[in-house]
Coordinates of N, CA and C and ligand atoms in Angstrom, one line a residue:
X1 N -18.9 -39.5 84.4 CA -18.6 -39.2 83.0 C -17.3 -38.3 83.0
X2 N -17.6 -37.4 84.3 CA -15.7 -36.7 84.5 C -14.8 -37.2 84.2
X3 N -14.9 -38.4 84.8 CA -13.5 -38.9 85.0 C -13.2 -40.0 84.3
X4 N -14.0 -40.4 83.5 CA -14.2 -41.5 82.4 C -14.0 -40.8 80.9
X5 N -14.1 -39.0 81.0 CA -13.5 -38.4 79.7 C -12.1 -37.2 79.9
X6 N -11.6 -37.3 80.8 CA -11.0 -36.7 81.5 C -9.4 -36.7 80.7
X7 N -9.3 -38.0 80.5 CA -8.0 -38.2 79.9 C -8.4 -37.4 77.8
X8 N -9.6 -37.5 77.6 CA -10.0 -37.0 76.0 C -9.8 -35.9 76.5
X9 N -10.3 -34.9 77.4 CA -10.7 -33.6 77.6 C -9.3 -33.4 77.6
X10 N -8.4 -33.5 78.5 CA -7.1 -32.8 78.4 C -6.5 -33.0 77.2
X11 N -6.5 -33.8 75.9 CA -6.2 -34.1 75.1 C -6.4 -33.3 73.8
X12 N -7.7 -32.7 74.0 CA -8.5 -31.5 72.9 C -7.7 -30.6 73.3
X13 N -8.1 -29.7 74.7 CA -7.6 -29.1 75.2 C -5.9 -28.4 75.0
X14 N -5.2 -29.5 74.8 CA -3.8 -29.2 74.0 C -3.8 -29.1 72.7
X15 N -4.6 -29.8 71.9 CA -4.7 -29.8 70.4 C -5.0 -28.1 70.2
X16 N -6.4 -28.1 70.9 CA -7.0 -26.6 70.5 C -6.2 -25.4 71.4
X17 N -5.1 -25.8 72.2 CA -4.1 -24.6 72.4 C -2.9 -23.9 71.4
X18 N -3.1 -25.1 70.4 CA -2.2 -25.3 69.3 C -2.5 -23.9 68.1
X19 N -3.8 -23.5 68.5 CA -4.7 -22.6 67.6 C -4.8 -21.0 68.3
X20 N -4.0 -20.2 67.4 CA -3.7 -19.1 68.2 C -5.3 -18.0 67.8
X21 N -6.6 -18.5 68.6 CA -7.9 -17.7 68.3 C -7.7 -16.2 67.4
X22 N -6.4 -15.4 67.8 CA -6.8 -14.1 67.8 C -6.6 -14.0 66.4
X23 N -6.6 -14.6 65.5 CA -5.4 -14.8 64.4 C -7.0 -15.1 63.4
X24 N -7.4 -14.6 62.2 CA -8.6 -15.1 61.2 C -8.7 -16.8 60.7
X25 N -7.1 -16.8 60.4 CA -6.9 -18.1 59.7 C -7.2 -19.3 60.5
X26 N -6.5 -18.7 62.3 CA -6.6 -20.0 63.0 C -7.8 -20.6 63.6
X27 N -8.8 -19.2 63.5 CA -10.2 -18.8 63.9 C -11.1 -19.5 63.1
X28 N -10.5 -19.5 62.3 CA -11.5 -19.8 60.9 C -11.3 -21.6 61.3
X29 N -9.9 -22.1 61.0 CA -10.2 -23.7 61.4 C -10.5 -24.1 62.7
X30 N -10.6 -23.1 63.9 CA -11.2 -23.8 64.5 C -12.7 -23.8 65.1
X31 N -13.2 -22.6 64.3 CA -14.6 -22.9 63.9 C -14.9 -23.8 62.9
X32 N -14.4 -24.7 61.9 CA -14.5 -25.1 60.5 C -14.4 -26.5 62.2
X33 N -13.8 -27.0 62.8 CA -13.6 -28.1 63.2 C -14.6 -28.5 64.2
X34 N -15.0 -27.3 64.8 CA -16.2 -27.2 66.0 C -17.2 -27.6 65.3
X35 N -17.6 -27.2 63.7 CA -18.8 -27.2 63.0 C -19.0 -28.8 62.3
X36 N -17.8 -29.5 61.8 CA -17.2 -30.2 61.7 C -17.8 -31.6 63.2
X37 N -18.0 -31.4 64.1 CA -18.2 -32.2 65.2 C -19.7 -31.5 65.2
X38 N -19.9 -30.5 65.9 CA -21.0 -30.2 66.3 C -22.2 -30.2 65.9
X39 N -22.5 -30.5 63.8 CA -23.5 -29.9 63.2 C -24.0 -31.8 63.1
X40 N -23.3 -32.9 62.9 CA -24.1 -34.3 63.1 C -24.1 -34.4 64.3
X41 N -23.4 -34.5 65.5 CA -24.1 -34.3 66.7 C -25.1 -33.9 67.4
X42 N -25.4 -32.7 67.1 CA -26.9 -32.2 67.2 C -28.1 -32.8 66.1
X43 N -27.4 -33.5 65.0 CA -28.5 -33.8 64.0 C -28.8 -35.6 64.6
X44 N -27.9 -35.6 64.9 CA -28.2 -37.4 65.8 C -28.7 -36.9 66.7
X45 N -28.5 -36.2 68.0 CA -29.4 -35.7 68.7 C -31.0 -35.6 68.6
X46 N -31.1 -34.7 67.3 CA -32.3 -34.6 67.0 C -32.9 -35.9 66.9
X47 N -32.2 -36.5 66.1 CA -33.0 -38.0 65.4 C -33.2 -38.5 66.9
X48 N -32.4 -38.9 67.9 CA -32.8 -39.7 68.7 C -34.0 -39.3 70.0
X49 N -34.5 -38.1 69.4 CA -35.2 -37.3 70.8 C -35.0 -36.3 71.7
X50 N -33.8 -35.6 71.0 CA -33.4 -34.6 72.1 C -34.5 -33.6 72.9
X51 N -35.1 -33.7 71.9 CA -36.4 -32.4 72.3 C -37.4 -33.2 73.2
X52 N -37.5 -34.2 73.5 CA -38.8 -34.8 74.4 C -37.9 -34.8 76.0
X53 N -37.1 -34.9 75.6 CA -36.2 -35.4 76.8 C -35.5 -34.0 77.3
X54 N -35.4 -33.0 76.5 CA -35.0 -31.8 77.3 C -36.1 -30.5 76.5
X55 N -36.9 -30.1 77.3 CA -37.8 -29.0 76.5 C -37.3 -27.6 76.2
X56 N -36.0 -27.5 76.9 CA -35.3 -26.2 76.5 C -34.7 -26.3 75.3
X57 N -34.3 -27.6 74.3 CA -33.7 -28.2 73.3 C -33.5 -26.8 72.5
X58 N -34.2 -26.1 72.1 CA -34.2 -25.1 71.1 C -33.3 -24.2 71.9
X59 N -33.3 -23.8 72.9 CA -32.5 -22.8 73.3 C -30.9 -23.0 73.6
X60 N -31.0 -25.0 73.3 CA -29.6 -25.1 73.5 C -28.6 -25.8 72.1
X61 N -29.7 -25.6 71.2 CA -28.8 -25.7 69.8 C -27.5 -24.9 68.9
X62 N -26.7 -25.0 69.1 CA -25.5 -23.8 68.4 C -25.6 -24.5 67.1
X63 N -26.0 -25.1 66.3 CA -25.6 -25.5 64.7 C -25.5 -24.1 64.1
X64 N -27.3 -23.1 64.2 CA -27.2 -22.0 63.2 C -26.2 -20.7 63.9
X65 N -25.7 -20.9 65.5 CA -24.6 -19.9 65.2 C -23.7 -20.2 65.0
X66 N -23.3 -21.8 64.9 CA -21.5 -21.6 63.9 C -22.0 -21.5 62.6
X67 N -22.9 -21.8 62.2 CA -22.7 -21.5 61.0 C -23.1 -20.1 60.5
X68 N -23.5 -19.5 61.1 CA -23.4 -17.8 61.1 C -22.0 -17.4 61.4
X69 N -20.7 -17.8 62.0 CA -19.7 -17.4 62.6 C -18.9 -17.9 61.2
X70 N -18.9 -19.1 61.0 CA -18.8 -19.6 59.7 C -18.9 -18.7 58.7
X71 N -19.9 -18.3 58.3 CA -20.2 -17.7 57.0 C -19.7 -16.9 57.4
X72 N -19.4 -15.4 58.3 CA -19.1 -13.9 58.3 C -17.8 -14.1 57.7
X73 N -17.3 -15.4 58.3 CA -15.3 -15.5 58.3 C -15.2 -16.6 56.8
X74 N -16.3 -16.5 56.2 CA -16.0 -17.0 55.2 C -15.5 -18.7 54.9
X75 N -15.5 -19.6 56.5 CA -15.3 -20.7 56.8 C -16.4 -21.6 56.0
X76 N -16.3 -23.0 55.7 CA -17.3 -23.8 55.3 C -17.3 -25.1 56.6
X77 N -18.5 -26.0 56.7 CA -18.7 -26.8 57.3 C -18.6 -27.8 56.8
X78 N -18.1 -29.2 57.4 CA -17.8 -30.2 56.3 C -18.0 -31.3 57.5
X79 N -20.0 -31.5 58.0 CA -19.8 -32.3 58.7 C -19.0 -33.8 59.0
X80 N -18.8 -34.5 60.1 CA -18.0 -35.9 60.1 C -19.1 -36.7 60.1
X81 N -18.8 -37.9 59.9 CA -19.9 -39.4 59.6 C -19.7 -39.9 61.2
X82 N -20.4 -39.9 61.6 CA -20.9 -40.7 63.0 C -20.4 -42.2 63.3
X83 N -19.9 -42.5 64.1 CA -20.4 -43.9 64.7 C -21.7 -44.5 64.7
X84 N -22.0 -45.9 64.3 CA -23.4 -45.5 64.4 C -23.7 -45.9 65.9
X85 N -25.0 -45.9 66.6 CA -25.1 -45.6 68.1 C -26.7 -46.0 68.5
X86 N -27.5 -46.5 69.5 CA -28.3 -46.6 69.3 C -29.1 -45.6 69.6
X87 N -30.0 -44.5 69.1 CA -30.4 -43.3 69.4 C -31.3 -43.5 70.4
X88 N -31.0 -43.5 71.6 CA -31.3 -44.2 73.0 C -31.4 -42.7 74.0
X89 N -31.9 -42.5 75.3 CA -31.9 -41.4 76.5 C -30.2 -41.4 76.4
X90 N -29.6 -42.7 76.8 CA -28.1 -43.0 77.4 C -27.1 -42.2 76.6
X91 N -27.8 -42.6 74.9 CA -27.1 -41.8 74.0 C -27.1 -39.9 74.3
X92 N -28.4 -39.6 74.6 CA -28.6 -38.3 74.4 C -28.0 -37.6 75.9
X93 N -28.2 -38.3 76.8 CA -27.6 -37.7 77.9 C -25.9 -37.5 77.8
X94 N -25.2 -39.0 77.5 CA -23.8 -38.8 77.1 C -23.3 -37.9 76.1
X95 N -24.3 -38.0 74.7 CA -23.6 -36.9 74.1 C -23.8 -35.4 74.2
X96 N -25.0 -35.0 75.3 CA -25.6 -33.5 75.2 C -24.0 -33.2 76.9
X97 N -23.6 -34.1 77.5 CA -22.5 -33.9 78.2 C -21.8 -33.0 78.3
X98 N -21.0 -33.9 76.8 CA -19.9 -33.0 76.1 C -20.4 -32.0 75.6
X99 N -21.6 -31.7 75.3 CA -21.8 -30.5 74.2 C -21.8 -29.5 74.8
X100 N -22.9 -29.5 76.0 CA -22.9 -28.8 77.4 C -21.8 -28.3 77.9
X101 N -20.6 -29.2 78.1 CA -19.7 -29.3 78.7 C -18.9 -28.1 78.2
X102 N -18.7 -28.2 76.7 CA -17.9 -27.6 75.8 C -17.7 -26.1 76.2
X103 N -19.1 -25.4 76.5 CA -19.7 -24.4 77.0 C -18.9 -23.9 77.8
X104 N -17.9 -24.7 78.9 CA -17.1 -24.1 79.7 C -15.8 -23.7 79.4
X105 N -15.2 -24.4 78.3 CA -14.1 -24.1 77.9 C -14.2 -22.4 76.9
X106 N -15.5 -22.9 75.9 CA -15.9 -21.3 75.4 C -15.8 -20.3 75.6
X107 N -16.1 -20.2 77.1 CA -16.4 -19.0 78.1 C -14.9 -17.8 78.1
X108 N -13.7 -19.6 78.2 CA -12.1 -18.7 78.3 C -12.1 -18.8 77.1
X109 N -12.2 -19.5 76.2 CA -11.8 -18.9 74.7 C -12.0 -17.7 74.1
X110 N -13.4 -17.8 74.2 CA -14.5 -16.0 74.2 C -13.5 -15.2 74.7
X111 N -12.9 -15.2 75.6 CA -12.0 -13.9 76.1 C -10.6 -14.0 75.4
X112 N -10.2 -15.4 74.5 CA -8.9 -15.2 74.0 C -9.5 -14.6 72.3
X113 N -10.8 -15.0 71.7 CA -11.1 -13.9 70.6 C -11.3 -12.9 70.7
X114 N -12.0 -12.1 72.0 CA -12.1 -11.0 72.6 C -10.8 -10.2 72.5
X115 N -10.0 -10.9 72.9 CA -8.2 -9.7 72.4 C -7.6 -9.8 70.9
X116 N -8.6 -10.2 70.4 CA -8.0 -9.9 68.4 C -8.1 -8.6 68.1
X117 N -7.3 -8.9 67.2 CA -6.9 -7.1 66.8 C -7.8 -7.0 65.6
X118 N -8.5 -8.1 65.0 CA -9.4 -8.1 63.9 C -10.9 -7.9 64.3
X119 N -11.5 -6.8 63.8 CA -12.8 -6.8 64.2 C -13.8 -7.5 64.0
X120 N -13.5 -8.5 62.8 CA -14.4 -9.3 62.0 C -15.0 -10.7 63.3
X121 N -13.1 -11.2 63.6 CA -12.9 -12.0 64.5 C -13.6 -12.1 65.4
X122 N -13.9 -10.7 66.6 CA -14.5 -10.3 67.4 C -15.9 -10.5 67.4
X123 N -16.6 -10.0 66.2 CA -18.1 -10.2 66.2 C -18.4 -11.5 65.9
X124 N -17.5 -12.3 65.4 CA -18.0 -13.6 64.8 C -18.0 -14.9 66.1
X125 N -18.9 -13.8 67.3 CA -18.4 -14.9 68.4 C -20.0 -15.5 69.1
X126 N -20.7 -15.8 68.3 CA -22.4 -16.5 67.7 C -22.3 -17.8 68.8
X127 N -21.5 -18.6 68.8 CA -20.9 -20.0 68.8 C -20.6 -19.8 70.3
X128 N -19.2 -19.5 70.5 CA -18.6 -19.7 71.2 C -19.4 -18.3 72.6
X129 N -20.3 -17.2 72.5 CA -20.6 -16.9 73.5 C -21.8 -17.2 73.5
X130 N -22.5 -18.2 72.8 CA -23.8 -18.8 72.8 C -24.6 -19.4 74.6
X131 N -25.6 -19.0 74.8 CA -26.2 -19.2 75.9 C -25.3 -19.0 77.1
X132 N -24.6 -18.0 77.3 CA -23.4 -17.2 78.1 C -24.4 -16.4 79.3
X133 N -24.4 -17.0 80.4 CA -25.1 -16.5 81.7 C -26.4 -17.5 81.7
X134 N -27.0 -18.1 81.1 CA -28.4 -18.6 81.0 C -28.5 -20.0 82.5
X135 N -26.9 -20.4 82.2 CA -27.1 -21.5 83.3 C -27.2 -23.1 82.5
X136 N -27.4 -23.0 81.4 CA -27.2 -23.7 80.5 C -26.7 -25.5 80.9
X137 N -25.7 -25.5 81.4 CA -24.4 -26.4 82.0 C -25.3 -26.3 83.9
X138 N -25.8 -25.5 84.4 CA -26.4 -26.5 85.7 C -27.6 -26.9 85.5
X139 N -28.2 -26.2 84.3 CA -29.7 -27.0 84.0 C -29.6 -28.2 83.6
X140 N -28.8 -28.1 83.1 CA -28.1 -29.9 82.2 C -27.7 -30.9 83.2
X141 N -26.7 -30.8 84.3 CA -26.5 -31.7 85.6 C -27.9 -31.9 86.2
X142 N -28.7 -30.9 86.6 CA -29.6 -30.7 87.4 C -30.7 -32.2 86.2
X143 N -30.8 -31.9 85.3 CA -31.4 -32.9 84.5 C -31.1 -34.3 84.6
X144 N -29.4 -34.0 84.3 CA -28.7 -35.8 84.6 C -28.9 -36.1 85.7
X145 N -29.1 -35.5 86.9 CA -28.8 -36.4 88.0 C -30.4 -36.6 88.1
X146 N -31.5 -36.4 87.8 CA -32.4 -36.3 88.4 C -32.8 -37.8 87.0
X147 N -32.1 -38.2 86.2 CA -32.6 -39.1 85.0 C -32.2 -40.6 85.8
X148 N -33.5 -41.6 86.0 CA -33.1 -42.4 86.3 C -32.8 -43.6 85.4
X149 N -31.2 -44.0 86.2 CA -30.6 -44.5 84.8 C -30.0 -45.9 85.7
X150 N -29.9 -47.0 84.6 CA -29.6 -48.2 85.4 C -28.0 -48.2 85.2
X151 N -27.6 -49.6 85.8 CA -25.8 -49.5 85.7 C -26.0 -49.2 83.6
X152 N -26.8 -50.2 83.4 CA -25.9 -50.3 82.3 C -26.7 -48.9 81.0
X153 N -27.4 -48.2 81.5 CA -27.6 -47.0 80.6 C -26.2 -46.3 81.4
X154 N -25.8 -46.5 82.4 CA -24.5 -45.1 82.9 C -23.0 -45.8 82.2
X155 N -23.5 -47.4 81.5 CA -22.3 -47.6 80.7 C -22.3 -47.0 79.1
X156 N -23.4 -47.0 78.9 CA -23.7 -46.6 77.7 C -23.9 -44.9 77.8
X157 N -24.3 -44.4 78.4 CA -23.6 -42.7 78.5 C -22.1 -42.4 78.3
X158 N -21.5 -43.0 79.3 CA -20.2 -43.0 79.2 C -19.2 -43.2 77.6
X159 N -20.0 -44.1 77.0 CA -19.9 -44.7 75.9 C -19.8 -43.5 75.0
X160 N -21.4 -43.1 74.8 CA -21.5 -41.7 74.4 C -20.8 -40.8 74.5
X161 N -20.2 -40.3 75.8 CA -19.7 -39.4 76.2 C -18.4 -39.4 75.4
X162 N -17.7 -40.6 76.1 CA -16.1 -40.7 74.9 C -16.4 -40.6 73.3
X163 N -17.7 -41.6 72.7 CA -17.4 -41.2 71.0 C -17.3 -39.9 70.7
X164 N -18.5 -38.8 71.6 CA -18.9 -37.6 71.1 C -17.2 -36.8 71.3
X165 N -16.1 -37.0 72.3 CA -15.0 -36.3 72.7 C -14.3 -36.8 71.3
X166 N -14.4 -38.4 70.4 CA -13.5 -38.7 69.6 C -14.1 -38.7 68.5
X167 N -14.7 -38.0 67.8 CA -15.8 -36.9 67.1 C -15.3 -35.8 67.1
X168 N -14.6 -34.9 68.2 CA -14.6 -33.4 68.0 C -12.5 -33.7 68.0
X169 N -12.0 -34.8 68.4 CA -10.9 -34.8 68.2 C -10.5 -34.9 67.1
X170 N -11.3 -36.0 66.1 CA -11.0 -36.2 64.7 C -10.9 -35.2 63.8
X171 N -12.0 -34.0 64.6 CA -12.6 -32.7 63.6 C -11.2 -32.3 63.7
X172 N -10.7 -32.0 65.2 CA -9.9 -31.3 64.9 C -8.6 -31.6 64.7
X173 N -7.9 -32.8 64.6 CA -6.7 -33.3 64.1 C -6.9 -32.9 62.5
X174 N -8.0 -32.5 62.2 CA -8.3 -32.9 60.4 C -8.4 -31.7 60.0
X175 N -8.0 -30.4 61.3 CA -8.3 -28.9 60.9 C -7.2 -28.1 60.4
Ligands
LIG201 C1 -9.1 -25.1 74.7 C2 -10.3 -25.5 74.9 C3 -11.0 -25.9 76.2 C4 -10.7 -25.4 77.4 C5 -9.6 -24.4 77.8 C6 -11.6 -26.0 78.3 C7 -11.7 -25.8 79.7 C8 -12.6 -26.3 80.5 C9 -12.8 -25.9 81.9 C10 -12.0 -24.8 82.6 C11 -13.7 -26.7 82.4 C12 -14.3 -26.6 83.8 C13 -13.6 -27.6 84.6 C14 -14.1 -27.8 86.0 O1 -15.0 -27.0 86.4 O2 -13.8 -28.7 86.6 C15 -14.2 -27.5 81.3 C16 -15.2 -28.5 81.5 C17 -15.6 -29.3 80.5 N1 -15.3 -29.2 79.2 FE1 -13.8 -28.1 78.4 N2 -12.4 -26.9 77.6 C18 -12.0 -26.8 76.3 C19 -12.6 -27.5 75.3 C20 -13.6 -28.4 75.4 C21 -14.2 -29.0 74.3 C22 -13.9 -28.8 72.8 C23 -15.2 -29.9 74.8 C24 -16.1 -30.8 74.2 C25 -16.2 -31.0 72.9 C26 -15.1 -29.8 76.3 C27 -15.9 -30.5 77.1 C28 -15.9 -30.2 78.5 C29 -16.8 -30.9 79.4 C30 -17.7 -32.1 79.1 C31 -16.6 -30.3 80.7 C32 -17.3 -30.7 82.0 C33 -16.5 -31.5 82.9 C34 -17.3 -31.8 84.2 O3 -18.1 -32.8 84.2 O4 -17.2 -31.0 85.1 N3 -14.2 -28.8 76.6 N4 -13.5 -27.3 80.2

């Protein structure tokens, strides 16, 4: 799934360098675009099972802290309409990926809201330092590799994997 999203990943990656964190306004859309991707993702998630298939599920939901990060900075959420998808393991493994995934990029952003000069900015970091040390991201591999999956569920992950990356791109071309 690395290397099958690899070419999307670098592609966010520049879009969201475009967003100077330390700044309220730029903070604000790009929490509004994270929320934007992330709050029907997790709600398809839900629908398709996330919780039987991973029992930590609760501990790995961020919907209610962007939208706590949201509200402090005064942001609104304006979730995106989905692809529709078959709410399938393949589905949930490919899209809990990226979500998981996302987590790593957070970790260096956390440290570029961490140098705002706005204090508001600073506390409003719910989201982006969410499950920070837990392990979160090797419980999740440790999970994938151990899910036995045929060729064509690891085509349909993959699948997943890219809508959920072209889901959080749209959010944020639209931010
Ligand atoms: C400016 C924003 C971002 C930065 C700087 C960033 C940076 C990183 C870094 C440093 C890694 C670790 C790479 C490695 O260990 O090989 C990573 C992994 C990952 N990121 Fe991002 N990221 C950002 C945004 C995102 C977003 C918005 C998503 C998803 C919506 C995402 C999804 C992933 C995924 C799925 C991985 C795991 C790749 C793997 O399989 O090892 N990232 N990111």
């Amino acid at each position: 799934m690395k290397a099958a999203t690899a070419a999307a990943h670098h592609a966010l990656d520049e879009r969201l360098g475009q967003f100077d964190l330390t700044t309220t306004a730029h903070y604000r859309r790009f929490l509004q675009a994270s929320a934007a991707a992330l709050l029907p993702l997790e709600a398809a998630l839900e629908h398709a099972g996330v919780a039987a298939c991973f029992d930590d599920w609760a501990r790995r939901r961020r919907s209610p802290a962007i939208m706590a990060d949201l509200a402090d900075l005064g942001g609104v959420a304006i979730p995106m309409s989905l692809p529709v998808q078959r709410p399938d393991r393949a589905f949930v493994f490919g899209t809990l990926y990226v979500l998981e995934g996302s987590r790593l990029g957070a970790a260096y952003l956390l440290r570029v809201v961490a140098a705002s000069a706005d204090p508001k900015v600073r506390r409003a970091i719910r989201y982006l330092g969410h499950g920070a040390g837990v392990g979160l991201w090797h419980s999740f591999l440790s999970q994938l590799s151990r899910e036995p999956a045929t060729p064509d569920d690891e085509v349909r992950m993959i699948e997943s994997a890219r809508e959920a990356f072209a889901v959080f791109a749209q959010a944020v071309a639209c931010a």
